[in-house]
Short mmCIF file of C-alpha atoms in Angstrom, two decimals:
data_model
loop_
_atom_site.label_atom_id
_atom_site.label_comp_id
_atom_site.label_asym_id
_atom_site.label_seq_id
_atom_site.Cartn_x
_atom_site.Cartn_y
_atom_site.Cartn_z
CA MET J 1 -8.27 22.49 -25.96
CA ILE J 2 -9.58 23.51 -22.54
CA ARG J 3 -12.71 21.43 -23.07
CA THR J 4 -10.60 18.35 -23.82
CA TYR J 5 -8.64 18.52 -20.57
CA ARG J 6 -11.72 19.51 -18.57
CA SER J 7 -13.46 16.37 -19.81
CA LEU J 8 -10.33 14.39 -18.96
CA LEU J 9 -10.36 15.49 -15.33
CA ALA J 10 -14.10 14.82 -15.15
CA VAL J 11 -13.44 11.08 -15.42
CA PRO J 12 -14.36 9.63 -12.00
CA GLY J 13 -11.28 9.43 -9.79
CA ALA J 14 -8.92 10.90 -12.40
CA ALA J 15 -8.27 14.24 -10.73
CA ARG J 16 -7.47 12.56 -7.41
CA PHE J 17 -5.00 9.97 -8.68
CA SER J 18 -3.35 12.43 -11.07
CA ALA J 19 -2.83 14.95 -8.25
CA ALA J 20 -1.41 12.28 -5.94
CA ALA J 21 0.99 11.08 -8.63
CA PHE J 22 2.08 14.65 -9.35
CA ILE J 23 2.98 15.17 -5.69
CA GLY J 24 4.79 11.83 -5.63
CA ARG J 25 6.94 12.57 -8.68
CA LEU J 26 7.68 16.22 -7.98
CA PRO J 27 10.89 15.13 -6.15
CA VAL J 28 12.19 13.32 -9.26
CA PRO J 29 14.29 16.30 -10.45
CA MET J 30 14.93 17.35 -6.84
CA LEU J 31 16.57 14.19 -5.50
CA GLY J 32 19.91 14.27 -7.33
CA LEU J 33 20.39 17.99 -6.83
CA GLY J 34 19.37 17.72 -3.18
CA VAL J 35 21.98 15.00 -2.61
CA VAL J 36 24.68 17.15 -4.20
CA LEU J 37 23.74 20.19 -2.13
CA LEU J 38 23.67 18.26 1.15
CA ILE J 39 26.79 16.09 0.69
CA SER J 40 28.89 18.95 -0.67
CA ALA J 41 27.85 21.24 2.18
CA ARG J 42 28.64 18.67 4.86
CA SER J 43 31.74 16.98 3.41
CA GLY J 44 33.15 19.87 1.38
CA SER J 45 33.72 17.56 -1.60
CA TYR J 46 31.79 17.99 -4.82
CA ARG J 47 33.41 14.82 -6.12
CA THR J 48 31.91 12.73 -3.32
CA ALA J 49 28.56 14.46 -3.79
CA GLY J 50 28.58 13.74 -7.50
CA VAL J 51 29.45 10.06 -7.01
CA VAL J 52 26.67 9.56 -4.45
CA ALA J 53 24.13 11.34 -6.65
CA ALA J 54 25.15 9.23 -9.66
CA VAL J 55 24.80 5.99 -7.67
CA THR J 56 21.36 7.11 -6.49
CA MET J 57 20.15 7.73 -10.02
CA LEU J 58 21.74 4.52 -11.29
CA GLY J 59 19.98 2.51 -8.58
CA TYR J 60 16.63 3.72 -9.82
CA ALA J 61 17.43 3.09 -13.49
CA LEU J 62 18.53 -0.49 -12.86
CA THR J 63 15.58 -1.51 -10.65
CA ALA J 64 12.71 0.34 -12.36
CA PRO J 65 11.83 -2.55 -14.74
CA LEU J 66 11.79 -5.04 -11.83
CA ALA J 67 9.55 -2.72 -9.82
CA GLY J 68 7.20 -2.44 -12.78
CA ARG J 69 7.08 -6.22 -13.07
CA LEU J 70 6.16 -6.50 -9.39
CA VAL J 71 3.39 -3.92 -9.88
CA ASP J 72 1.92 -5.93 -12.75
CA ARG J 73 1.97 -9.08 -10.62
CA PHE J 74 0.95 -7.84 -7.17
CA GLY J 75 -0.79 -4.52 -7.85
CA GLN J 76 0.14 -0.89 -7.31
CA ARG J 77 -0.97 -0.64 -3.68
CA ARG J 78 1.40 -3.22 -2.26
CA VAL J 79 4.42 -2.09 -4.25
CA LEU J 80 3.81 1.59 -3.60
CA LEU J 81 3.52 1.18 0.15
CA ALA J 82 6.58 -1.09 0.38
CA SER J 83 8.75 1.09 -1.88
CA ALA J 84 7.69 4.28 -0.08
CA ALA J 85 8.75 2.78 3.27
CA ALA J 86 12.09 1.56 1.89
CA HIS J 87 12.72 4.87 0.13
CA GLY J 88 12.03 6.82 3.29
CA ALA J 89 14.39 4.60 5.32
CA GLY J 90 17.15 4.92 2.75
CA LEU J 91 16.79 8.68 2.49
CA LEU J 92 16.82 9.11 6.27
CA THR J 93 19.99 7.01 6.44
CA LEU J 94 21.61 9.12 3.75
CA MET J 95 20.67 12.35 5.51
CA SER J 96 22.04 11.15 8.86
CA ALA J 97 25.35 9.81 7.50
CA THR J 98 26.59 12.80 5.52
CA THR J 99 30.07 12.64 7.08
CA ALA J 100 30.44 8.84 6.80
CA SER J 101 32.63 6.99 4.33
CA VAL J 102 31.94 7.17 0.63
CA TRP J 103 30.98 3.48 0.53
CA LEU J 104 28.30 3.90 3.18
CA LEU J 105 26.93 6.97 1.43
CA CYS J 106 26.85 5.11 -1.88
CA LEU J 107 25.05 2.18 -0.25
CA ALA J 108 22.42 4.48 1.24
CA GLY J 109 22.10 6.28 -2.09
CA ALA J 110 21.66 2.99 -3.96
CA VAL J 111 18.87 1.91 -1.60
CA THR J 112 17.23 5.32 -1.90
CA GLY J 113 17.28 5.26 -5.69
CA ALA J 114 16.34 1.61 -6.08
CA SER J 115 13.26 2.01 -3.87
CA ARG J 116 12.00 5.28 -5.36
CA PRO J 117 8.33 4.75 -6.32
CA SER J 118 7.62 5.05 -10.04
CA THR J 119 4.49 7.16 -9.63
CA GLY J 120 4.87 8.63 -13.11
CA THR J 121 4.66 5.18 -14.68
CA MET J 122 1.82 4.04 -12.44
CA VAL J 123 -0.38 7.05 -13.16
CA ARG J 124 -0.11 6.34 -16.88
CA THR J 125 -1.13 2.73 -16.42
CA ARG J 126 -4.09 3.97 -14.38
CA TRP J 127 -5.15 6.17 -17.27
CA ALA J 128 -4.90 3.16 -19.59
CA HIS J 129 -7.10 1.25 -17.15
CA VAL J 130 -9.86 3.80 -16.50
CA LEU J 131 -10.23 4.97 -20.09
CA PRO J 132 -12.19 2.50 -22.24
CA SER J 133 -10.78 1.28 -25.50
CA THR J 134 -11.90 3.18 -28.59
CA VAL J 135 -12.08 0.05 -30.74
CA PRO J 136 -15.78 -0.26 -31.64
CA GLY J 137 -17.27 -3.41 -30.22
CA LEU J 138 -14.14 -4.29 -28.26
CA ALA J 139 -14.40 -1.80 -25.44
CA GLU J 140 -13.07 -3.11 -22.18
CA PRO J 141 -14.21 -0.38 -19.84
CA GLY J 142 -12.41 0.52 -16.69
CA PRO J 143 -14.11 1.19 -13.40
CA SER J 144 -15.59 4.45 -14.69
CA ALA J 145 -17.34 2.89 -17.67
CA GLY J 146 -20.91 1.68 -17.62
CA LYS J 147 -21.71 -1.98 -17.34
CA GLY J 148 -23.02 -3.93 -20.28
CA PRO J 149 -26.51 -5.37 -20.52
CA LYS J 150 -27.29 -8.23 -18.20
CA ARG J 151 -28.27 -11.64 -19.49
CA PRO J 152 -32.04 -12.18 -19.37
CA LYS J 153 -33.14 -14.58 -16.68
CA GLY J 154 -35.53 -17.46 -17.26
CA PRO J 155 -35.62 -20.63 -19.36
CA GLN J 156 -34.05 -20.69 -22.77
CA GLY J 157 -35.37 -22.36 -25.93
CA PRO J 158 -38.94 -21.93 -27.27
CA GLN J 159 -40.33 -20.79 -23.95
CA GLY J 160 -37.57 -18.26 -23.59
CA LEU J 161 -38.17 -16.96 -27.12
CA LYS J 162 -41.86 -16.60 -26.39
CA LYS J 163 -41.16 -14.59 -23.27
CA ALA J 164 -38.74 -12.44 -25.23
CA GLU J 165 -41.46 -11.66 -27.77
CA GLU J 166 -43.79 -10.66 -24.96
CA ALA J 167 -41.07 -8.45 -23.50
CA LYS J 168 -40.78 -6.57 -26.79
CA GLY J 169 -44.35 -5.47 -26.48
CA ASP J 170 -43.58 -3.85 -23.15
CA LYS J 171 -40.50 -2.04 -24.46
CA GLY J 172 -42.02 1.41 -24.16
CA ASP J 173 -43.05 0.83 -20.56
CA ARG J 174 -39.65 -0.51 -19.66
CA GLU J 175 -37.89 2.41 -21.32
CA ALA J 176 -39.99 4.72 -19.19
CA LYS J 177 -38.74 2.85 -16.15
CA GLY J 178 -35.15 3.09 -17.39
CA SER J 179 -34.56 -0.65 -17.91
CA SER J 180 -33.34 -0.60 -21.50
CA ASP J 181 -29.60 -0.77 -22.20
CA ALA J 182 -27.36 1.63 -24.13
CA ASN J 183 -28.20 -0.01 -27.49
CA GLY J 184 -31.94 0.20 -26.96
CA GLN J 185 -32.34 -3.52 -26.14
CA VAL J 186 -34.71 -4.54 -23.38
CA THR J 187 -33.38 -6.31 -20.33
CA THR J 188 -35.36 -8.23 -17.72
CA GLU J 189 -33.64 -6.42 -14.87
CA GLU J 190 -33.63 -2.73 -14.16
CA ARG J 191 -30.24 -1.08 -13.90
CA ILE J 192 -28.76 2.40 -13.96
CA PRO J 193 -25.47 2.54 -15.89
CA SER J 194 -22.61 4.45 -14.32
CA PRO J 195 -21.21 7.38 -16.28
CA SER J 196 -18.56 6.65 -18.88
CA PRO J 197 -15.87 9.01 -20.20
CA PRO J 198 -16.96 11.21 -23.10
CA PRO J 199 -15.69 10.29 -26.58
CA SER J 200 -13.22 13.21 -26.60
CA VAL J 201 -11.24 11.68 -23.71
CA THR J 202 -8.39 9.69 -25.26
CA LEU J 203 -5.14 8.21 -24.06
CA GLU J 204 -3.30 10.83 -26.09
CA ALA J 205 -4.99 13.56 -24.06
CA ALA J 206 -4.26 11.76 -20.78
CA PHE J 207 -0.60 11.18 -21.60
CA SER J 208 -0.28 14.76 -22.83
CA PHE J 209 -1.66 16.06 -19.56
CA GLU J 210 0.83 13.97 -17.59
CA ALA J 211 3.67 15.10 -19.86
CA VAL J 212 2.82 18.72 -19.10
CA LEU J 213 2.88 17.93 -15.38
CA ASP J 214 6.29 16.31 -15.88
CA GLU J 215 7.60 19.54 -17.37
CA VAL J 216 6.16 21.46 -14.42
CA THR J 217 8.12 19.25 -12.04
CA PHE J 218 11.36 19.81 -13.96
CA ILE J 219 10.82 23.57 -13.83
CA ALA J 220 9.65 23.90 -10.22
CA GLY J 221 11.56 21.03 -8.60
CA PRO J 222 15.15 22.31 -8.92
CA VAL J 223 14.10 25.81 -7.86
CA LEU J 224 12.33 24.46 -4.78
CA VAL J 225 15.12 22.16 -3.58
CA THR J 226 17.79 24.81 -4.15
CA ALA J 227 15.85 27.44 -2.21
CA LEU J 228 15.24 25.08 0.70
CA ALA J 229 18.82 23.79 0.88
CA THR J 230 20.50 27.19 0.60
CA ARG J 231 18.14 29.40 2.59
CA LEU J 232 16.83 27.12 5.33
CA SER J 233 19.13 24.15 5.90
CA PRO J 234 21.19 21.71 3.80
CA TRP J 235 18.85 18.95 4.98
CA ALA J 236 15.65 20.85 4.09
CA GLY J 237 15.75 19.96 0.40
CA LEU J 238 15.95 16.20 0.93
CA LEU J 239 13.47 16.38 3.78
CA CYS J 240 10.99 17.96 1.38
CA CYS J 241 11.70 15.14 -1.11
CA LEU J 242 10.97 12.60 1.62
CA VAL J 243 7.63 14.15 2.59
CA LEU J 244 6.44 14.59 -1.01
CA THR J 245 7.49 11.14 -2.18
CA VAL J 246 6.05 9.20 0.75
CA GLY J 247 2.90 11.35 0.93
CA GLY J 248 2.13 11.24 -2.78
CA SER J 249 2.86 7.52 -3.09
CA THR J 250 0.68 6.69 -0.10
CA ALA J 251 -2.17 8.84 -1.40
CA LEU J 252 -1.98 7.08 -4.77
CA ALA J 253 -1.84 3.64 -3.15
CA LEU J 254 -4.98 4.25 -1.10
CA GLN J 255 -7.10 4.98 -4.19
CA ARG J 256 -8.23 1.41 -4.86
CA ALA J 257 -11.17 2.19 -7.16
CA THR J 258 -8.95 3.19 -10.09
CA GLU J 259 -6.12 0.73 -9.46
CA PRO J 260 -5.44 -1.71 -12.33
CA PRO J 261 -5.99 -5.31 -11.20
CA PRO J 262 -2.89 -7.46 -10.66
CA ARG J 263 -2.19 -10.12 -13.27
CA ARG J 264 -1.36 -13.34 -11.42
CA ASN J 265 -2.40 -15.80 -14.11
CA PRO J 266 0.35 -18.42 -14.46
CA ALA J 267 -0.10 -18.16 -18.23
CA HIS J 268 1.05 -14.54 -18.09
CA ARG J 269 4.76 -15.11 -18.49
CA GLY J 270 7.52 -13.39 -20.38
CA THR J 271 9.03 -9.95 -20.21
CA ALA J 272 8.39 -6.65 -21.90
CA LEU J 273 11.79 -6.81 -23.57
CA ALA J 274 10.64 -9.87 -25.53
CA VAL J 275 7.61 -8.11 -27.03
CA PRO J 276 8.36 -7.28 -30.69
CA GLY J 277 9.07 -3.58 -31.12
CA MET J 278 9.89 -2.77 -27.50
CA THR J 279 13.67 -2.97 -27.88
CA VAL J 280 13.41 -0.47 -30.73
CA ILE J 281 11.47 1.95 -28.52
CA PHE J 282 14.03 1.53 -25.73
CA ALA J 283 16.94 2.17 -28.10
CA VAL J 284 15.28 5.27 -29.53
CA SER J 285 14.53 6.63 -26.05
CA PHE J 286 18.14 6.05 -24.99
CA CYS J 287 19.55 7.89 -28.02
CA ASN J 288 17.16 10.83 -27.58
CA LEU J 289 18.07 11.30 -23.92
CA VAL J 290 21.79 11.15 -24.68
CA GLY J 291 21.28 14.32 -26.70
CA VAL J 292 19.26 15.90 -23.89
CA GLY J 293 22.04 15.09 -21.41
CA VAL J 294 24.59 16.81 -23.62
CA LEU J 295 22.24 19.73 -24.24
CA ASP J 296 22.09 20.81 -20.60
CA LEU J 297 25.80 21.45 -20.20
CA ALA J 298 26.25 22.65 -23.78
CA VAL J 299 23.62 25.36 -23.29
CA VAL J 300 25.31 26.56 -20.12
CA ALA J 301 28.70 26.67 -21.87
CA ARG J 302 27.23 28.42 -24.91
CA ALA J 303 25.51 31.07 -22.77
CA GLU J 304 28.80 31.72 -20.96
CA ASN J 305 30.56 31.90 -24.33
CA LEU J 306 28.07 34.56 -25.40
CA GLY J 307 28.70 36.52 -22.20
CA SER J 308 25.33 35.74 -20.55
CA ARG J 309 25.81 32.76 -18.25
CA ALA J 310 22.99 33.98 -16.03
CA LEU J 311 20.59 33.27 -18.90
CA SER J 312 21.40 29.56 -18.96
CA GLY J 313 18.54 28.85 -16.56
CA PRO J 314 15.91 30.72 -18.62
CA LEU J 315 17.27 29.05 -21.77
CA LEU J 316 16.70 25.60 -20.31
CA ALA J 317 13.27 26.74 -19.10
CA MET J 318 12.38 27.63 -22.70
CA LEU J 319 12.96 24.00 -23.65
CA ALA J 320 10.46 22.93 -20.99
CA LEU J 321 7.96 25.59 -22.05
CA GLY J 322 8.20 24.43 -25.65
CA SER J 323 7.60 20.86 -24.53
CA MET J 324 4.53 21.95 -22.54
CA ALA J 325 3.11 23.81 -25.53
CA GLY J 326 3.75 20.89 -27.86
CA GLY J 327 2.22 18.41 -25.42
CA LEU J 328 -0.94 20.47 -24.89
CA TRP J 329 -1.44 20.88 -28.64
CA TYR J 330 -0.77 17.22 -29.37
CA GLY J 331 -3.13 15.95 -26.70
CA SER J 332 -5.99 18.26 -27.70
CA ARG J 333 -6.19 16.75 -31.19
CA THR J 334 -7.93 13.55 -32.24
CA TRP J 335 -5.39 11.53 -34.21
CA ARG J 336 -6.60 8.97 -36.74
CA THR J 337 -3.15 7.95 -37.88
CA ALA J 338 -1.57 4.73 -36.63
CA PRO J 339 0.49 5.29 -33.46
CA ARG J 340 3.66 3.96 -35.08
CA VAL J 341 3.37 6.42 -37.94
CA LEU J 342 2.75 9.32 -35.55
CA TRP J 343 5.79 8.28 -33.52
CA LEU J 344 8.00 8.23 -36.62
CA ARG J 345 6.74 11.62 -37.75
CA CYS J 346 7.46 13.18 -34.37
CA LEU J 347 10.99 11.75 -34.42
CA GLY J 348 11.57 13.16 -37.89
CA VAL J 349 10.30 16.61 -36.93
CA GLN J 350 12.57 16.56 -33.88
CA VAL J 351 15.66 16.22 -36.04
CA VAL J 352 14.70 19.33 -37.99
CA GLY J 353 13.79 21.23 -34.82
CA LEU J 354 17.19 20.61 -33.19
CA VAL J 355 19.30 21.86 -36.11
CA PRO J 356 18.86 25.62 -35.33
CA LEU J 357 20.56 25.15 -31.94
CA ALA J 358 24.02 24.90 -33.50
CA LEU J 359 23.29 27.78 -35.91
CA SER J 360 22.15 30.34 -33.34
CA PRO J 361 24.48 33.36 -33.42
CA GLY J 362 23.23 35.10 -30.27
CA VAL J 363 21.30 34.74 -27.05
CA TRP J 364 17.90 35.66 -28.48
CA ALA J 365 18.30 33.33 -31.43
CA LEU J 366 19.33 30.57 -29.04
CA THR J 367 16.28 31.29 -26.88
CA ALA J 368 13.95 30.87 -29.86
CA ALA J 369 15.80 27.75 -30.96
CA MET J 370 15.40 26.19 -27.51
CA PHE J 371 11.64 26.78 -27.60
CA VAL J 372 11.37 25.26 -31.08
CA ALA J 373 13.47 22.27 -30.02
CA GLY J 374 11.18 21.65 -27.06
CA LEU J 375 8.01 21.53 -29.18
CA THR J 376 8.62 17.88 -30.11
CA VAL J 377 9.85 16.58 -26.74
CA ALA J 378 6.44 15.85 -25.23
CA PRO J 379 4.79 14.61 -28.49
CA ILE J 380 7.57 12.04 -28.92
CA GLY J 381 7.05 10.76 -25.40
CA ILE J 382 3.26 10.70 -25.78
CA SER J 383 3.26 8.90 -29.13
CA GLY J 384 5.82 6.40 -27.80
CA LEU J 385 3.68 5.65 -24.75
CA VAL J 386 0.55 5.15 -26.86
CA LEU J 387 2.50 2.82 -29.14
CA MET J 388 3.72 0.82 -26.15
CA GLU J 389 0.19 0.63 -24.78
CA ARG J 390 -0.86 -0.90 -28.11
CA LEU J 391 2.00 -3.38 -28.20
CA LEU J 392 2.14 -4.61 -24.61
CA PRO J 393 -0.33 -7.04 -23.05
CA PRO J 394 -1.90 -5.75 -19.82
CA HIS J 395 0.26 -7.94 -17.56
CA LEU J 396 3.44 -6.32 -18.96
CA LEU J 397 2.28 -2.72 -19.33
CA THR J 398 3.80 -1.27 -16.15
CA GLU J 399 7.04 -3.18 -16.66
CA GLY J 400 7.35 -1.89 -20.23
CA MET J 401 6.74 1.73 -19.29
CA ALA J 402 9.17 1.46 -16.37
CA ALA J 403 11.79 -0.07 -18.65
CA GLU J 404 11.44 2.85 -21.06
CA THR J 405 11.88 5.26 -18.14
CA ALA J 406 15.04 3.37 -17.17
CA ALA J 407 16.35 3.61 -20.75
CA MET J 408 15.74 7.36 -20.69
CA ALA J 409 17.52 7.72 -17.34
CA LEU J 410 20.51 5.77 -18.62
CA GLY J 411 20.60 7.88 -21.77
CA ALA J 412 20.52 11.12 -19.79
CA ALA J 413 23.30 9.82 -17.53
CA ALA J 414 25.41 8.84 -20.54
CA GLY J 415 24.81 12.23 -22.11
CA GLY J 416 25.80 14.01 -18.93
CA TRP J 417 28.98 11.94 -18.73
CA LEU J 418 29.87 12.75 -22.36
CA SER J 419 28.90 16.41 -22.23
CA GLY J 420 32.04 17.71 -20.54
CA THR J 421 34.33 15.90 -22.97
CA VAL J 422 32.30 16.98 -25.99
CA VAL J 423 32.16 20.64 -24.94
CA GLU J 424 35.90 20.78 -24.25
CA ALA J 425 36.81 18.97 -27.47
CA LEU J 426 34.41 20.65 -29.91
CA GLY J 427 33.49 23.92 -28.22
CA PRO J 428 30.03 25.01 -27.05
CA ALA J 429 28.66 25.93 -30.49
CA ARG J 430 29.62 22.64 -32.14
CA ALA J 431 28.55 20.67 -29.09
CA LEU J 432 25.01 21.95 -29.68
CA ALA J 433 24.98 19.97 -32.93
CA LEU J 434 25.27 16.68 -31.05
CA PRO J 435 21.59 16.58 -29.93
CA ALA J 436 20.52 16.78 -33.58
CA ALA J 437 22.97 13.98 -34.42
CA THR J 438 21.63 11.69 -31.69
CA ALA J 439 18.06 12.51 -32.74
CA ALA J 440 18.95 11.60 -36.33
CA LEU J 441 20.39 8.29 -35.10
CA ALA J 442 17.21 7.61 -33.12
CA PHE J 443 15.08 8.40 -36.18
CA LEU J 444 17.22 6.11 -38.35
CA ILE J 445 16.85 3.25 -35.85
CA ALA J 446 13.09 3.73 -35.71
CA VAL J 447 12.68 3.85 -39.49
CA CYS J 448 14.86 0.82 -40.17
CA CYS J 449 13.68 -1.41 -37.34
CA SER J 450 10.15 -0.52 -36.31
CA ARG J 451 8.36 -1.97 -39.33
CA SER J 452 10.02 -5.37 -39.00
CA ALA J 453 9.73 -5.37 -35.22
CA VAL J 454 6.08 -4.31 -34.80
CA PRO J 455 3.63 -7.10 -35.66
CA PRO J 456 1.22 -5.84 -38.35
CA THR J 457 -1.74 -7.44 -36.54
CA VAL J 458 -1.06 -5.20 -33.54
CA ASP J 459 0.05 -2.07 -35.35
CA ASP J 460 -2.40 -1.71 -38.18
CA ALA J 461 -4.01 -4.85 -39.54
CA ALA J 462 -5.72 -6.44 -36.58
CA PRO J 463 -7.56 -3.40 -35.22
CA ALA J 464 -8.71 -2.44 -38.70
CA ALA J 465 -9.83 -5.96 -39.47
CA ALA J 466 -11.56 -6.25 -36.12
CA ASP J 467 -13.43 -3.01 -36.82
CA SER J 468 -14.63 -4.34 -40.17
CA ARG J 469 -15.93 -7.62 -38.75
CA LEU J 470 -17.52 -6.52 -35.50
CA PRO J 471 -20.90 -4.84 -35.19
CA PRO J 472 -20.73 -1.07 -34.93
CA GLY J 473 -20.41 0.43 -31.47
CA PRO J 474 -22.51 3.19 -29.98
CA GLU J 475 -20.70 5.80 -32.07
CA SER J 476 -21.24 5.99 -35.80
CA GLU J 477 -18.03 7.90 -36.47
CA PRO J 478 -14.94 5.69 -36.91
CA ARG J 479 -12.17 6.31 -34.45
CA THR J 480 -8.50 5.42 -34.29
CA PRO J 481 -8.06 2.13 -32.42
CA SER J 482 -6.22 2.35 -29.14
CA GLY J 483 -6.14 0.39 -25.93
CA PRO J 484 -4.30 -2.60 -24.52
CA TYR J 485 -5.43 -5.01 -27.24
CA THR J 486 -2.75 -7.33 -28.50
CA ALA J 487 -3.33 -9.86 -31.25
CA SER J 488 -4.17 -12.60 -28.75
CA ARG J 489 -6.84 -10.47 -27.07
CA LEU J 490 -8.36 -9.58 -30.42
CA GLN J 491 -8.51 -13.27 -31.32
CA SER J 492 -10.31 -14.05 -28.08
CA ARG J 493 -12.95 -11.35 -28.65
CA THR J 494 -13.51 -11.56 -32.41
CA PRO J 495 -16.22 -13.92 -33.73
CA PRO J 496 -15.11 -16.61 -36.19
CA GLY J 497 -14.62 -15.34 -39.70
CA PRO J 498 -12.51 -15.85 -42.82
CA GLU J 499 -8.77 -15.70 -42.62
CA THR J 500 -6.61 -12.75 -43.55
CA GLU J 501 -4.29 -12.64 -46.52
CA SER J 502 -1.49 -14.01 -44.39
CA GLY J 503 -3.57 -17.03 -43.46
CA GLN J 504 -3.88 -16.13 -39.81
CA PRO J 505 -7.36 -15.89 -38.27
CA LEU J 506 -8.33 -12.56 -36.75
#
């Protein structure tokens, strides 16, 4: 496991852009709580603080897909720098107008949320860019991958063939000079290939690593903002958010070598919502996060019901620790199953893992149940991201991932809104059964809709067919296809051949 993640961070530029993105998204769980702490301390109204915090989060959820679309079109650097400046201005306005009217506070909060940089989404698209595809013969390497062999110079035809035969005789001498390519073919120009990621580095490992960092932010962020706002100054928490967000976003924007290229081709039209299968993923993410939103308050109420309200924080931390453990395990394995199948399996396991929450008779049983429930949180997110990376064309990748983040934010907000009513109506113990119910609904939606929504040429058929028709790559061992290869891209890279059973050419 350690070797896998060590190889991952050895990819050129990976450690730098991952660290910058981690700093930039550390304030994600801090922002809403920081707004509540500041507004309530200055105005004395928790109601006003809650409304402003909700508007701030809603602003981000509604504009995240648009921001992702702009990133795909104009590149990460421009959007990051512009959004960081707007976010900083909005947050400074919010911090300086704490005693103003509710409408002004809501306006400042909406600007702050709408302009928050989506560094978590952008770091994942960078991973998809720098890691080469694992489809043999179809690798589209990122900036860290070695360049392919150069075309021999000189006349073509009989004279060119004669010169090629003469070059074969000098193969040994040229190999000694380092002018042969990765497949042992002789080139007429000397070159030194740049290092490429080792075979063990996969998108699953990269997304798992980022999922673990997400859990770290959700553990450390609330503690940090609370300590700063209560011990130093009510403004200290949001000031820390401002510095981290602007600093991390700027650091990520300045790393041009690993930035995915913008897609400005007029032929690249459409939206991620129109890609078959994406609406199913969004609906499943929304349902899952509704249960998570209910879970937060239900755990607090259940701990108080058991006479240990002080343990509500450690109980929620156990969920994050379980997610970290599940994500590290999932990312350290090499999966040869289709991403859609892995996604469905993780959703099914989640339903089973959430059932013990409602059956826990005491604090220790609830603690163990929270850890078990968290084991599938990160794997579901990782498998869903890999599936999206397979479905979406490159010019819609950031928009699609941002839209899924927005669906999750809306689901968490809906769950938080329902949680109070559910806890009061059903009681804390029965309310803990709702996350399992929402997970079951998400699993049912995925099972019933994903097969009809996901094109078979993208999910299973096309990569497998492409593997069977293309010459073998540098590795003899077959590997699970992954990478941003839609059916159209496979058609453009696959040599002519017979048609499939459905009559469509590969």
